[in-house]
XYZ file of C-alpha atoms in Angstrom:
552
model
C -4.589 -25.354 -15.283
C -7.041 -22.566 -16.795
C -5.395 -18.866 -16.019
C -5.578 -15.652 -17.880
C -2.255 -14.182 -20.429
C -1.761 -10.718 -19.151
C -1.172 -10.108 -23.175
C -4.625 -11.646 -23.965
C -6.600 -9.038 -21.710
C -4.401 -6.200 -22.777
C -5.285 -6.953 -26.357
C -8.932 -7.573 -25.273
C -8.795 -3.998 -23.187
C -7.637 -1.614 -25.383
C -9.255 -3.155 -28.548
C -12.980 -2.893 -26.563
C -12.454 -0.610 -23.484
C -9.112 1.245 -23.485
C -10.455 3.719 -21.266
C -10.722 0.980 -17.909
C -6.394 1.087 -18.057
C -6.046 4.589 -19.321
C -8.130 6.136 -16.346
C -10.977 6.606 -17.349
C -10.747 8.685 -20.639
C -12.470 8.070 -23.644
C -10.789 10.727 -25.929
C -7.561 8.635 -27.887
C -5.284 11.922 -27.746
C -5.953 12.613 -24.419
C -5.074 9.114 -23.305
C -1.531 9.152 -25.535
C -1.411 12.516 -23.507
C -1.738 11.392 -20.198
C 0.331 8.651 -20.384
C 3.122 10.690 -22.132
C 2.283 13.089 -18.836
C 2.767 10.517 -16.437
C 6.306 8.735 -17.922
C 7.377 12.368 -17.540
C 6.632 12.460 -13.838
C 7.688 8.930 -12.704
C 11.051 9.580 -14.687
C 11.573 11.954 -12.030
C 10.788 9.439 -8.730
C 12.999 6.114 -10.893
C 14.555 7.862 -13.659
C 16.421 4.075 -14.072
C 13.612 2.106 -15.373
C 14.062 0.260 -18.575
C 11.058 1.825 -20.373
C 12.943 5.262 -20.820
C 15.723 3.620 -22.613
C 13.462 1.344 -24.773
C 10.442 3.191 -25.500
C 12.112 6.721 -25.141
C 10.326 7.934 -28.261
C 6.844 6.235 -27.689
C 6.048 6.584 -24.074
C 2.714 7.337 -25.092
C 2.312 4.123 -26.192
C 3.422 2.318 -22.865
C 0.718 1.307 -20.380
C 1.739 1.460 -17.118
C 1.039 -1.319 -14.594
C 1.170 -2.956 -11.124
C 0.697 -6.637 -10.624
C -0.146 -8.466 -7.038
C 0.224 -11.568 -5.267
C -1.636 -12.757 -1.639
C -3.684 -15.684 -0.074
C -6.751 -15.259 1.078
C -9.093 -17.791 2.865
C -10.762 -20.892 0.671
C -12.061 -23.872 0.691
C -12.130 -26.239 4.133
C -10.108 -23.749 5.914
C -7.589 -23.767 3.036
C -5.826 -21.205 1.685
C -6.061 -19.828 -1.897
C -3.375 -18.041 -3.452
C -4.410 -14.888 -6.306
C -2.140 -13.310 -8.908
C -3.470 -10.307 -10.588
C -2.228 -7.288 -12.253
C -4.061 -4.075 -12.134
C -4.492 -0.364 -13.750
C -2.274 2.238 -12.432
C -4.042 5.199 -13.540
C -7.314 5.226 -12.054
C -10.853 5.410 -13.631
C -11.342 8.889 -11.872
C -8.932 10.439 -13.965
C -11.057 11.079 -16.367
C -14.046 12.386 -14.216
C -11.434 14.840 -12.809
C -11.070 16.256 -16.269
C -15.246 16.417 -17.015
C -15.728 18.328 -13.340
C -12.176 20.484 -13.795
C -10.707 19.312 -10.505
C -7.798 21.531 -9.374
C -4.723 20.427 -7.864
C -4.224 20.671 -3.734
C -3.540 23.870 -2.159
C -3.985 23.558 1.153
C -0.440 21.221 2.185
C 1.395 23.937 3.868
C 4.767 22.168 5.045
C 6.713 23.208 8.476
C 9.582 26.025 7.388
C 12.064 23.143 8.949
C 10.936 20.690 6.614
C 11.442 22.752 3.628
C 14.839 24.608 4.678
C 15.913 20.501 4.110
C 15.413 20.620 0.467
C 16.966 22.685 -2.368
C 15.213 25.140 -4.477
C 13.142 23.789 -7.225
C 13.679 24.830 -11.058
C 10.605 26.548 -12.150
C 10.619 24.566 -15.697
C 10.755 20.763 -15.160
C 7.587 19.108 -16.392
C 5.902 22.469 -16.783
C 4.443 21.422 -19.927
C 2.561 18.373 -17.979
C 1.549 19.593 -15.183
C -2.133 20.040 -15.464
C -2.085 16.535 -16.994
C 0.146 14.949 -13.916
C -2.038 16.655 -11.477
C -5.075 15.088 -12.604
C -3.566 11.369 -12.635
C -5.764 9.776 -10.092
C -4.734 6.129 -8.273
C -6.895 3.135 -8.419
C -8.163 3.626 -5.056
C -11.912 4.691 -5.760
C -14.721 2.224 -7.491
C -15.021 -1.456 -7.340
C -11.719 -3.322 -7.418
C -13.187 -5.645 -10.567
C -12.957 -3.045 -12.848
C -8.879 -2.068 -12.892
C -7.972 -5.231 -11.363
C -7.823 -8.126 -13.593
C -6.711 -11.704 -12.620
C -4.293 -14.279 -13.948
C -3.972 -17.176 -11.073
C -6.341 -18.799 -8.850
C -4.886 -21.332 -6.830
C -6.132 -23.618 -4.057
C -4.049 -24.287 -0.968
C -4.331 -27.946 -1.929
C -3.331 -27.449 -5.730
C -0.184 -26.246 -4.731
C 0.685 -27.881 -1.619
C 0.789 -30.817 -3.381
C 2.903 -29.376 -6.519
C 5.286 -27.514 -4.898
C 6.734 -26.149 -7.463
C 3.090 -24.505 -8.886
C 3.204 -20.937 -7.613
C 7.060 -21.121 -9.000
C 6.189 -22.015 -12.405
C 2.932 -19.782 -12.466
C 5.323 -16.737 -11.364
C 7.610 -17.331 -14.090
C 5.274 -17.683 -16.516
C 3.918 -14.783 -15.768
C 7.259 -12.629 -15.742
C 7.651 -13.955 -19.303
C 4.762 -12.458 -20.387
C 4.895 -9.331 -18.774
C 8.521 -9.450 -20.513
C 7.229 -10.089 -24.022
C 4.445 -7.389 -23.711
C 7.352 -5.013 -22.412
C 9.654 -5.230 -25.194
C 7.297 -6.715 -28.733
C 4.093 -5.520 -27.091
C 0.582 -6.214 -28.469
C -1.811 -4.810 -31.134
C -5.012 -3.645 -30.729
C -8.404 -4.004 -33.105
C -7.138 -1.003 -35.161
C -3.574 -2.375 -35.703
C -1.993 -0.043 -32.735
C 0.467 -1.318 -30.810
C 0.845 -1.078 -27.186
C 3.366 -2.067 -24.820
C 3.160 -2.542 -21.256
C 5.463 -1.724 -18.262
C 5.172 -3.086 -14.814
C 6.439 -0.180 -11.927
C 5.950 -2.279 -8.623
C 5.203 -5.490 -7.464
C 2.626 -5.335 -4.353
C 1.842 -7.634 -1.489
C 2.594 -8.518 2.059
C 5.835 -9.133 3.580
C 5.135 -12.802 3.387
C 4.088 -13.240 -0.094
C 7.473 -11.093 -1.132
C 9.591 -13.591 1.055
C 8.027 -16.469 -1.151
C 7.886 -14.877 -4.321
C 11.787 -13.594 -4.216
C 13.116 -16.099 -2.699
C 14.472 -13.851 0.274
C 17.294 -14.595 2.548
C 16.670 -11.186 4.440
C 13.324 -10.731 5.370
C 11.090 -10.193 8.595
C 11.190 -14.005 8.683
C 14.478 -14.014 9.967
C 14.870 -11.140 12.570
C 17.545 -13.050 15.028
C 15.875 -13.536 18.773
C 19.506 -14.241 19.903
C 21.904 -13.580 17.568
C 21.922 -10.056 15.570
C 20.477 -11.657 11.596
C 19.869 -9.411 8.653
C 16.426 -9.057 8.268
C 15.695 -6.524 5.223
C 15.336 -7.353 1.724
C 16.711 -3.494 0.893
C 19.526 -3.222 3.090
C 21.758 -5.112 5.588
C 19.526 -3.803 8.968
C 19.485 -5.960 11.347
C 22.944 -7.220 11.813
C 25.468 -6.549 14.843
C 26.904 -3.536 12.113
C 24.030 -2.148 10.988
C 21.186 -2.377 13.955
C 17.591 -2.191 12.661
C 15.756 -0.331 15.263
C 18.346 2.927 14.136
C 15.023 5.356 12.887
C 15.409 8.319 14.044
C 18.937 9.439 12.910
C 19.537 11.654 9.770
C 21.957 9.075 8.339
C 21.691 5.405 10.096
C 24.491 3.454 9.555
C 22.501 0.594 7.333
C 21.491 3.303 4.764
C 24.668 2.627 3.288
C 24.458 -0.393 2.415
C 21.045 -0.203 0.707
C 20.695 -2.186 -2.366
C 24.390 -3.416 -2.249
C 23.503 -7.284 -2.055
C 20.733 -9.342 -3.535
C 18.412 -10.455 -0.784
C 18.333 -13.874 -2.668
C 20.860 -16.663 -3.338
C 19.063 -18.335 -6.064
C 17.645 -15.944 -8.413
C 13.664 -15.766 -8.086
C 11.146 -15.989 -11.509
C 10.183 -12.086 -10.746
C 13.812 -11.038 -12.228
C 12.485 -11.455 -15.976
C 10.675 -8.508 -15.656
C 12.120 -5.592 -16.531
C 12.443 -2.873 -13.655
C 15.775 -1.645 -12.929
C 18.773 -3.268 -14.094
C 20.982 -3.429 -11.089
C 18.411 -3.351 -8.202
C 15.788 -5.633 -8.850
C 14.487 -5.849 -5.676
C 13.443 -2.723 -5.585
C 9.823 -3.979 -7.528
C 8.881 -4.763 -3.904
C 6.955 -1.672 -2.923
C 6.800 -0.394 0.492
C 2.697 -0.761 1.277
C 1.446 1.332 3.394
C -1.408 -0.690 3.876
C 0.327 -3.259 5.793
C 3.455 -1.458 7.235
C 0.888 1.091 8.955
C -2.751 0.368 9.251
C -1.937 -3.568 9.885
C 1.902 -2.702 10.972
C 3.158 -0.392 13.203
C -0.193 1.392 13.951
C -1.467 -1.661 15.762
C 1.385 -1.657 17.562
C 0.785 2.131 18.518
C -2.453 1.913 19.473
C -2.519 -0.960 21.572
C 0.197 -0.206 23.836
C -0.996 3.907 24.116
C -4.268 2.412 25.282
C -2.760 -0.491 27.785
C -0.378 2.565 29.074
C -3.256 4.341 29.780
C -4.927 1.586 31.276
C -1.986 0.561 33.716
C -1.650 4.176 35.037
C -5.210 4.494 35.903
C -6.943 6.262 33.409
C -9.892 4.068 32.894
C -10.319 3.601 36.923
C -8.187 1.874 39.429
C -10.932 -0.821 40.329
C -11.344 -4.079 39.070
C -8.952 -6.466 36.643
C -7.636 -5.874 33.449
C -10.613 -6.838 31.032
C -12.799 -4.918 33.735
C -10.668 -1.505 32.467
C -10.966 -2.310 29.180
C -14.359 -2.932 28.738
C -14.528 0.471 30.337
C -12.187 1.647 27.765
C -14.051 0.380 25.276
C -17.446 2.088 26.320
C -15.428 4.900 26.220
C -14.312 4.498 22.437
C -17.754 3.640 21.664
C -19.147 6.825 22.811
C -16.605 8.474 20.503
C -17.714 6.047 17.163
C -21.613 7.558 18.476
C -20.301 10.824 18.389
C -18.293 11.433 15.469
C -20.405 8.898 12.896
C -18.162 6.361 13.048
C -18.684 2.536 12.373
C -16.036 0.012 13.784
C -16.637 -3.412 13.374
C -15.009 -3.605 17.016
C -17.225 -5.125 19.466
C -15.379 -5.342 22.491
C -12.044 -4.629 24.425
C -10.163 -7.657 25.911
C -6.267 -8.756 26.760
C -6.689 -11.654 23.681
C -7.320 -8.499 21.312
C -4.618 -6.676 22.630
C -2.205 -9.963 22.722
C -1.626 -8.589 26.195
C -1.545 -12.233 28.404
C 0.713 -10.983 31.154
C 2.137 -7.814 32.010
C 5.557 -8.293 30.506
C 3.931 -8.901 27.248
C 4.067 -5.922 24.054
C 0.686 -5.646 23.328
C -0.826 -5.326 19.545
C -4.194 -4.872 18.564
C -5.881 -7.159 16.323
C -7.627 -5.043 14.575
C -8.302 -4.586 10.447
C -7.576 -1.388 8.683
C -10.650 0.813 8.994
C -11.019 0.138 12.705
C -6.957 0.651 13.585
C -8.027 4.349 12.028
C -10.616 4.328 13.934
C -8.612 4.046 17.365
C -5.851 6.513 16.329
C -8.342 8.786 15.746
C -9.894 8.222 19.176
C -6.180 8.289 20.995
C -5.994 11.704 19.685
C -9.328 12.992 21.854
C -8.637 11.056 24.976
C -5.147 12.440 25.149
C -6.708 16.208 25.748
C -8.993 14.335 28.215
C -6.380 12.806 29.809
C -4.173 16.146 30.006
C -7.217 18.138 31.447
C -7.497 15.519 34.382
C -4.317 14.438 34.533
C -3.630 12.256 37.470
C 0.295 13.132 37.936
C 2.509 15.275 36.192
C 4.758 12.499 35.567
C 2.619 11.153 32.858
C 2.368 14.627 30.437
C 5.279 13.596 28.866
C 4.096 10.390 27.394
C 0.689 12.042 26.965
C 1.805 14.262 25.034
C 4.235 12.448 22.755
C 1.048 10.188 22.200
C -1.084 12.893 21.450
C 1.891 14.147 18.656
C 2.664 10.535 17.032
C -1.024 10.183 16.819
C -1.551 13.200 15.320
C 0.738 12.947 12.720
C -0.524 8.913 12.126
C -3.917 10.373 11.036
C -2.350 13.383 9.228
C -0.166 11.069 6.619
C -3.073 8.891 6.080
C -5.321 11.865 4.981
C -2.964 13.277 2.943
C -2.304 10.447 0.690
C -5.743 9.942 0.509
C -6.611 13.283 -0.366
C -3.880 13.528 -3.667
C -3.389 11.931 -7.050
C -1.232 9.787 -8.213
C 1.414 12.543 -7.533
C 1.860 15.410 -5.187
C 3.428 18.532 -6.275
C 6.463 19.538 -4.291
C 5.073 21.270 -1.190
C 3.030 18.425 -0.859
C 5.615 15.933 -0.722
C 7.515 17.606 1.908
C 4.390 17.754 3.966
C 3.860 14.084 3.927
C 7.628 13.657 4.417
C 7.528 15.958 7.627
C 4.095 13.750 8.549
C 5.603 11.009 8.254
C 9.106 11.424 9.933
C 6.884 12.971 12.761
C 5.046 9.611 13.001
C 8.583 7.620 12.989
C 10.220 9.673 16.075
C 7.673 10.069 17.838
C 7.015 6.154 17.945
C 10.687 5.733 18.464
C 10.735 8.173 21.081
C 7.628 6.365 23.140
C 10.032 3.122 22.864
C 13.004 5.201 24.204
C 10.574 6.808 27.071
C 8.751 3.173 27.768
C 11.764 1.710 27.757
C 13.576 3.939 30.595
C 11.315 6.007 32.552
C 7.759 4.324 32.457
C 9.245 0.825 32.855
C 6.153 -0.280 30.850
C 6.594 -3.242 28.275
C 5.196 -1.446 24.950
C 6.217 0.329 21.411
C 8.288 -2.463 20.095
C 10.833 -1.789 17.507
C 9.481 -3.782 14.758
C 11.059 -4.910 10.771
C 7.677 -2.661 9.514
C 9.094 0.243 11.319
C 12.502 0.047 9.607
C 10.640 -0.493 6.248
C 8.806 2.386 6.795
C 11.919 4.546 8.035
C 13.154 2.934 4.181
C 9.683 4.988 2.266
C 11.045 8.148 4.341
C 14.506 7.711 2.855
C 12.739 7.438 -0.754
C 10.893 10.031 -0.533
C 13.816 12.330 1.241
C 15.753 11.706 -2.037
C 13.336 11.910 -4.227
C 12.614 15.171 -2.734
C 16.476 16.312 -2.435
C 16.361 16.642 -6.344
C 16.414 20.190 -7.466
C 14.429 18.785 -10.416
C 11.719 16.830 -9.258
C 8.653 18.890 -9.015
C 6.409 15.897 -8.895
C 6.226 12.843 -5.881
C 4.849 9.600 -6.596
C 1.863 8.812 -3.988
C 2.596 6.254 -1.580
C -0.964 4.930 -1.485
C -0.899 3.779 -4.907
C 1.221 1.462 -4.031
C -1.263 -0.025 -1.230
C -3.002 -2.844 -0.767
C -6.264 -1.960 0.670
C -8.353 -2.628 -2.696
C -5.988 -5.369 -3.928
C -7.414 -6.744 -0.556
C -10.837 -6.308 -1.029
C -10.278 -7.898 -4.717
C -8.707 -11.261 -2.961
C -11.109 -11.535 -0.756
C -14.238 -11.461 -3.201
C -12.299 -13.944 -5.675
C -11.714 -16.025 -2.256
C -15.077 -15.822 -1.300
C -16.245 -17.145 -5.030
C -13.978 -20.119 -4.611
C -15.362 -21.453 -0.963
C -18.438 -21.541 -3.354
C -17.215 -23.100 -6.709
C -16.859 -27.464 -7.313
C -13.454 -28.195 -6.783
C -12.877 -29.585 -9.558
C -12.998 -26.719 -11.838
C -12.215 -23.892 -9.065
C -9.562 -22.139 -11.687
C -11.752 -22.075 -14.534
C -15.326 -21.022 -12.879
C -13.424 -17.833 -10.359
C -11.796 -16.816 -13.366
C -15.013 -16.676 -15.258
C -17.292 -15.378 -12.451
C -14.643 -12.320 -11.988
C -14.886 -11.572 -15.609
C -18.833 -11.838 -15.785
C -18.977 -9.140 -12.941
C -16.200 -7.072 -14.355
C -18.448 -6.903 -17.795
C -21.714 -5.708 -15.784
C -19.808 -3.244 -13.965
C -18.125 -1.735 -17.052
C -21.187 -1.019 -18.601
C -23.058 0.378 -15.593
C -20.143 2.606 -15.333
C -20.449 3.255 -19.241
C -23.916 4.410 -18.610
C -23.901 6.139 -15.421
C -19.917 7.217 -14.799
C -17.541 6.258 -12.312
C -19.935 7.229 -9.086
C -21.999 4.603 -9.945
C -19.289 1.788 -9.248
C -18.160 3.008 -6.191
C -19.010 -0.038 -2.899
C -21.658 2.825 -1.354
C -23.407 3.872 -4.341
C -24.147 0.105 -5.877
C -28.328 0.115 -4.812
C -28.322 3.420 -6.022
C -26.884 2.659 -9.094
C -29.172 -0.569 -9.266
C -32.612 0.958 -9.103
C -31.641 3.155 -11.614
C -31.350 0.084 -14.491
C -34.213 -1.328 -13.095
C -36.224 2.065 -13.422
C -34.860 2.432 -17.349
C-alpha cells in the first residue's frame, strides 16, 4: 500500500525548504535560534519529555512536531481514514519577524485570578523571550503547506483488513521513533532529529487509536463506568459532572492507571515515560466549538423559546423560525456569514420536550450563535417578561460572554502567552465552566427545563483548566503553551480536501494518486508563497494571489 515515511519528507524538507517546518524563516541561525527558543519554553509547560534528556545539548537541532488521525467522508458513502503529521511552528513566524510584531498587551486578568498564582521570577527564559513571543501556531495559510500526509485509507481497505489502521499506526510510531533518537541528514550533511509533542484528533479516533477502556464511549446510562482516558471520572467514587470545585475528588487520580489493557502502537513514540497517554491533546476544536458550545447554545435558545421570548403563538418550529429571523437580522448587521439556513426541532435534536437539545451546527456558525446569545440577552433583560427569568438571563449572558472571550484570546496569541495572558484565558475559561455548570444546577432545580447536560467534553475541558492551573502555579513558568495549537480546525479542513480528492480518484490506486495530488498542490503553493509571502496562501487571498502570476 503506497504511503509517505515521515523520515523521507523530513529529509526532503529541510534539504529543499527548511523554512515550511521552521516557521517560516529563511535565515539558518535564526531557525537553530528559534527552535532552541521554543524547547526553552515548552520545558516549562512538560518539563518530562524525553527530548530534554536526549538532545539536552542540541535542542536546536530538534524539530518539533504534531501528527493527526480522523475520517472524513469518501467514496460511496464510505469513510476514509487520514494520518498526517504537521509543522508546529507556523509559517507566520517568520513574517512576524520582517513586520516587528510585538507581543500582546492588552490581556489584563481579574485581581482574583492572579492573587491564585505565585509571584513570577523575573529571569526564567529572559534570554528567549523576544524569540518565544514571536512563535506563531499553524493556524493561518493553507493547511497543504505545514501539513504533510502519510496514510490514506478507504473505509473498504480497512474494513476488510482489520488489522490495517493497526499496522499503519505502528509503523508509523517506529518511524517517528527512529527520527527521534538517530534522526536524519539533510543535503549539507546536517542532522536533524524530530520530536512529536501531541497527538491530535477526535474523541473517537483516540478511543481507536489507544485502545481505550475509559473513554466517552463508555459513560454508564445505569451503572456509574469510568469514562476518561486521564483520570478515573465517572465512577460511583469519583463522579464526572464534579467541575466547578477547586479540587474534585477525580483529580487525584489523574494519570494513575493506563486507560488501555493491551498496550496500543502509539506507545513507541517517545513522549513522557510514565504517562503516555498524555500525547492525547485536549482540542479545543471539538470539546468547544463542536462540544459543549452546541450544547450551550441550543438549550439558551430553546429556554428562551419555552418562556416566551420569541412570542407565545404558534408551535415550536413556528418560534423558531421566528428565532431564526431574528439571528439573521444580527448575521445582516454585524457582517456575518452562517451557513445556517433555518431554525427547526431536528437541528436542535429537540423531538419532545423532555429532550436536551444540541445544535447541529459546524464550528464557524456555533460562534456565530454565541455571539448572537450575547445581544439578545440585553434584549431580553430590557423587556423582560418576569423577574423570575433575570437570573438565568443573566448567567447566559456571563457564560456566553466568557465562551467568545477564550476563543478570541487564543486566537489572538502565539504559540505561547506570557504570564498575564495565561491567567486571563484561565479566568475565561473557568468562567465559561461554572457558569455552564451553574445553568445545569439552575435548569435542573428552579426552571424545571430539560437543558445544559453534563457532558464527558465538559469534564475534559474542566481537565485543560487543571493544566493550565498548574502550569500556571509554577513560580517559574513565564511562558503558557496556546491551547489552539493543539486544535483541529485546519487539520479539518486538510481531511476534508484529501477526502474530497479521493471521492474523485479510481479506486484502484486511491493511496497512490491522493498522496500525489496533495504533494503536487503543496509544491505550487510553496512557491507562490516563495514569491509573494505568507499572505498570499492564506483561503481569502488565493484569486488575489492568482492574478498576480498570471499578470507576471
Amino acid at each position: 500500500m503506497p504511503y509517505l515515511n515521515p523520515i523521507d519528507i523530513m529529509k526532503f524538507l529541510m534539504s529543499h525548504h527548511p523554512s515550511l517546518v521552521v516557521g517560516g524563516i529563511k535565515d539558518p541561525t535564526l531557525r537553530s535560534q528559534h527552535l532552541q527558543a521554543f524547547w526553552e519554553a515548552y520545558k516549562e509547560n512538560h518539563p518530562h519529555h524525553p527530548v530534554f534528556r536526549e538532545h539536552e545539548h542540541g535542542l536546536c537541532r530538534v524539530i518539533p512536531m504534531c501528527y493527526h488521525g480522523d475520517e472524513g467522508r469518501g467514496k460511496r458513502r464510505g469513510n476514509t481514514t487520514v494520518l498526517s503529521m504537521e509543522s508546529v511552528l507556523g509559517i507566520y513566524t517568520g513574517w512576524n519577524l520582517q513586520i516587528g510584531k510585538h507581543s500582546c498587551t492588552s490581556c489584563c486578568p481579574p485581581p482574583s485570578a492572579l492573587n491564585k498564582f505565585p509571584a513570577r521570577s523575573a529571569t526564567t527564559c529572559g534570554r528567549w523571550d523576544s524569540h518565544i513571543e514571536a512563535l506563531q501556531t499553524n493556524m493561518k495559510g493553507h493547511s497543504y503547506l505545514q501539513h504533510y500526509p502519510l496514510y490514506v485509507l478507504p473505509g473498504a481497505m480497512y474494513k476488510e483488513h482489520r488489522s490495517l489502521l493497526d499496522a499503519c499506526l505502528s509503523t508509523m510510531s517506529l518511524q517517528f521513533r527512529q527520527a527521534f533518537f538517530d534522526g536524519f541528514e539533510d543535503n549539507q550533511g546536517h542532522v536533524w532529529f524530530l520530536a512529536i509533542v501531541g497527538f491530535k484528533g477526535d474523541l473517537k479516533f483516540f478511543a481507536r487509536a489507544g485502545y481505550l477502556q475509559r473513554s466517552f464511549e463508555h459513560v454508564g446510562r445505569v451503572r456509574n463506568l469510568e469514562m476518561c482516558h486521564e483520570c478515573l471520572g465517572g465512577s460511583s467514587e469519583y463522579p464526572f459532572e464534579e467541575v466547578t470545585s477547586d479540587t474534585p475528588k477525580w483529580i487525584q487520580t489523574i494519570y494513575s492507571q493506563r486507560p488501555w489493557v493491551n498496550e496500543p502502537p502509539l506507545l513507541k513514540i517517545p513522549y513522557h515515560p510514565n504517562e503516555p497517554e498524555r500525547q492525547m491533546k485536549k482540542d479545543c476544536f471539538h470539546l468547544c466549538k463542536v462540544g459543549i458550545y452546541r450544547d450551550f447554545v441550543a438549550c439558551s435558545i430553546l429556554w428562551l423559546l419555552s418562556v416566551g421570548y420569541f412570542g407565545h403563538d404558534g408551535d415550536v418550529d413556528t418560534k423558531l423560525g421566528r428565532a431564526y429571523k431574528v439571528f439573521y437580522l444580527f448575521c445582516s448587521t454585524t457582517g456575518r456569514t452562517p451557513g445556517l439556513r433555518s431554525f427547526n426541532k431536528n437541528f436542535f435534536n429537540f423531538p419532545k420536550l423532555s429532550s436536551f437539545g444540541w445544535a447541529n451546527t459546524k464550528g464557524s456558525d456555533t460562534m456565530h450563535l454565541v455571539a448572537w446569545i450575547k445581544v439578545l440577552c440585553v434584549s431580553c433583560k430590557n423587556d423582560l417578561l418576569s423577574q423570575e427569568h433575570l437570573e438565568a438571563i443573566n448567567l447566559i449572558s456571563f457564560t456566553a460572554d466568557a465562551a467568545s472571550t477564550f476563543f478570541r484570546r487564543v486566537n489572538s496569541h502565539g504559540l505561547f502567552l506570557t504570564f498575564h495572558c495565561g491567567v486571563a484565558l484561565w479566568a475565561d475559561l473557568r468562567s465559561f465552566i461554572r457558569g455552564y455548570a451553574a445553568l445545569a444546577h439552575l435548569s435542573f432545580t428552579k426552571l424545571k427545563f430539560p437543558g445544559f447536560s453534563m457532558k464527558p467534553k465538559l469534564h475534559l475541558l474542566r481537565h485543560l483548566e487543571h493544566d493550565i492551573f498548574t502550569i500556571l502555579s509554577n513560580p517559574n513558568c513565564r511562558f503558557l503553551w496556546n491551547p489552539i495549537a493543539h486544535g483541529c480546525e485546519m487539520n479539518e479542513d486538510f481531511i476534508g480536501r484529501a477526502c474530497r480528492l479521493s471521492r474523485k480518484c479510481s479506486t484502484q490506486l486511491l493511496c497512490q494518486r491522493v498522496l500525489q495530488s496533495i504533494l503536487l498542490k503543496a509544491d505550487f503553493l510553496n512557491r507562490r508563497w516563495q514569491q509573494f509571502g505568507p499572505r498570499s496562501c492564506g483561503r481569502s487571498s488565493k484569486s488575489k494571489a492568482a492574478q498576480r502570476i498570471r499578470g507576471k
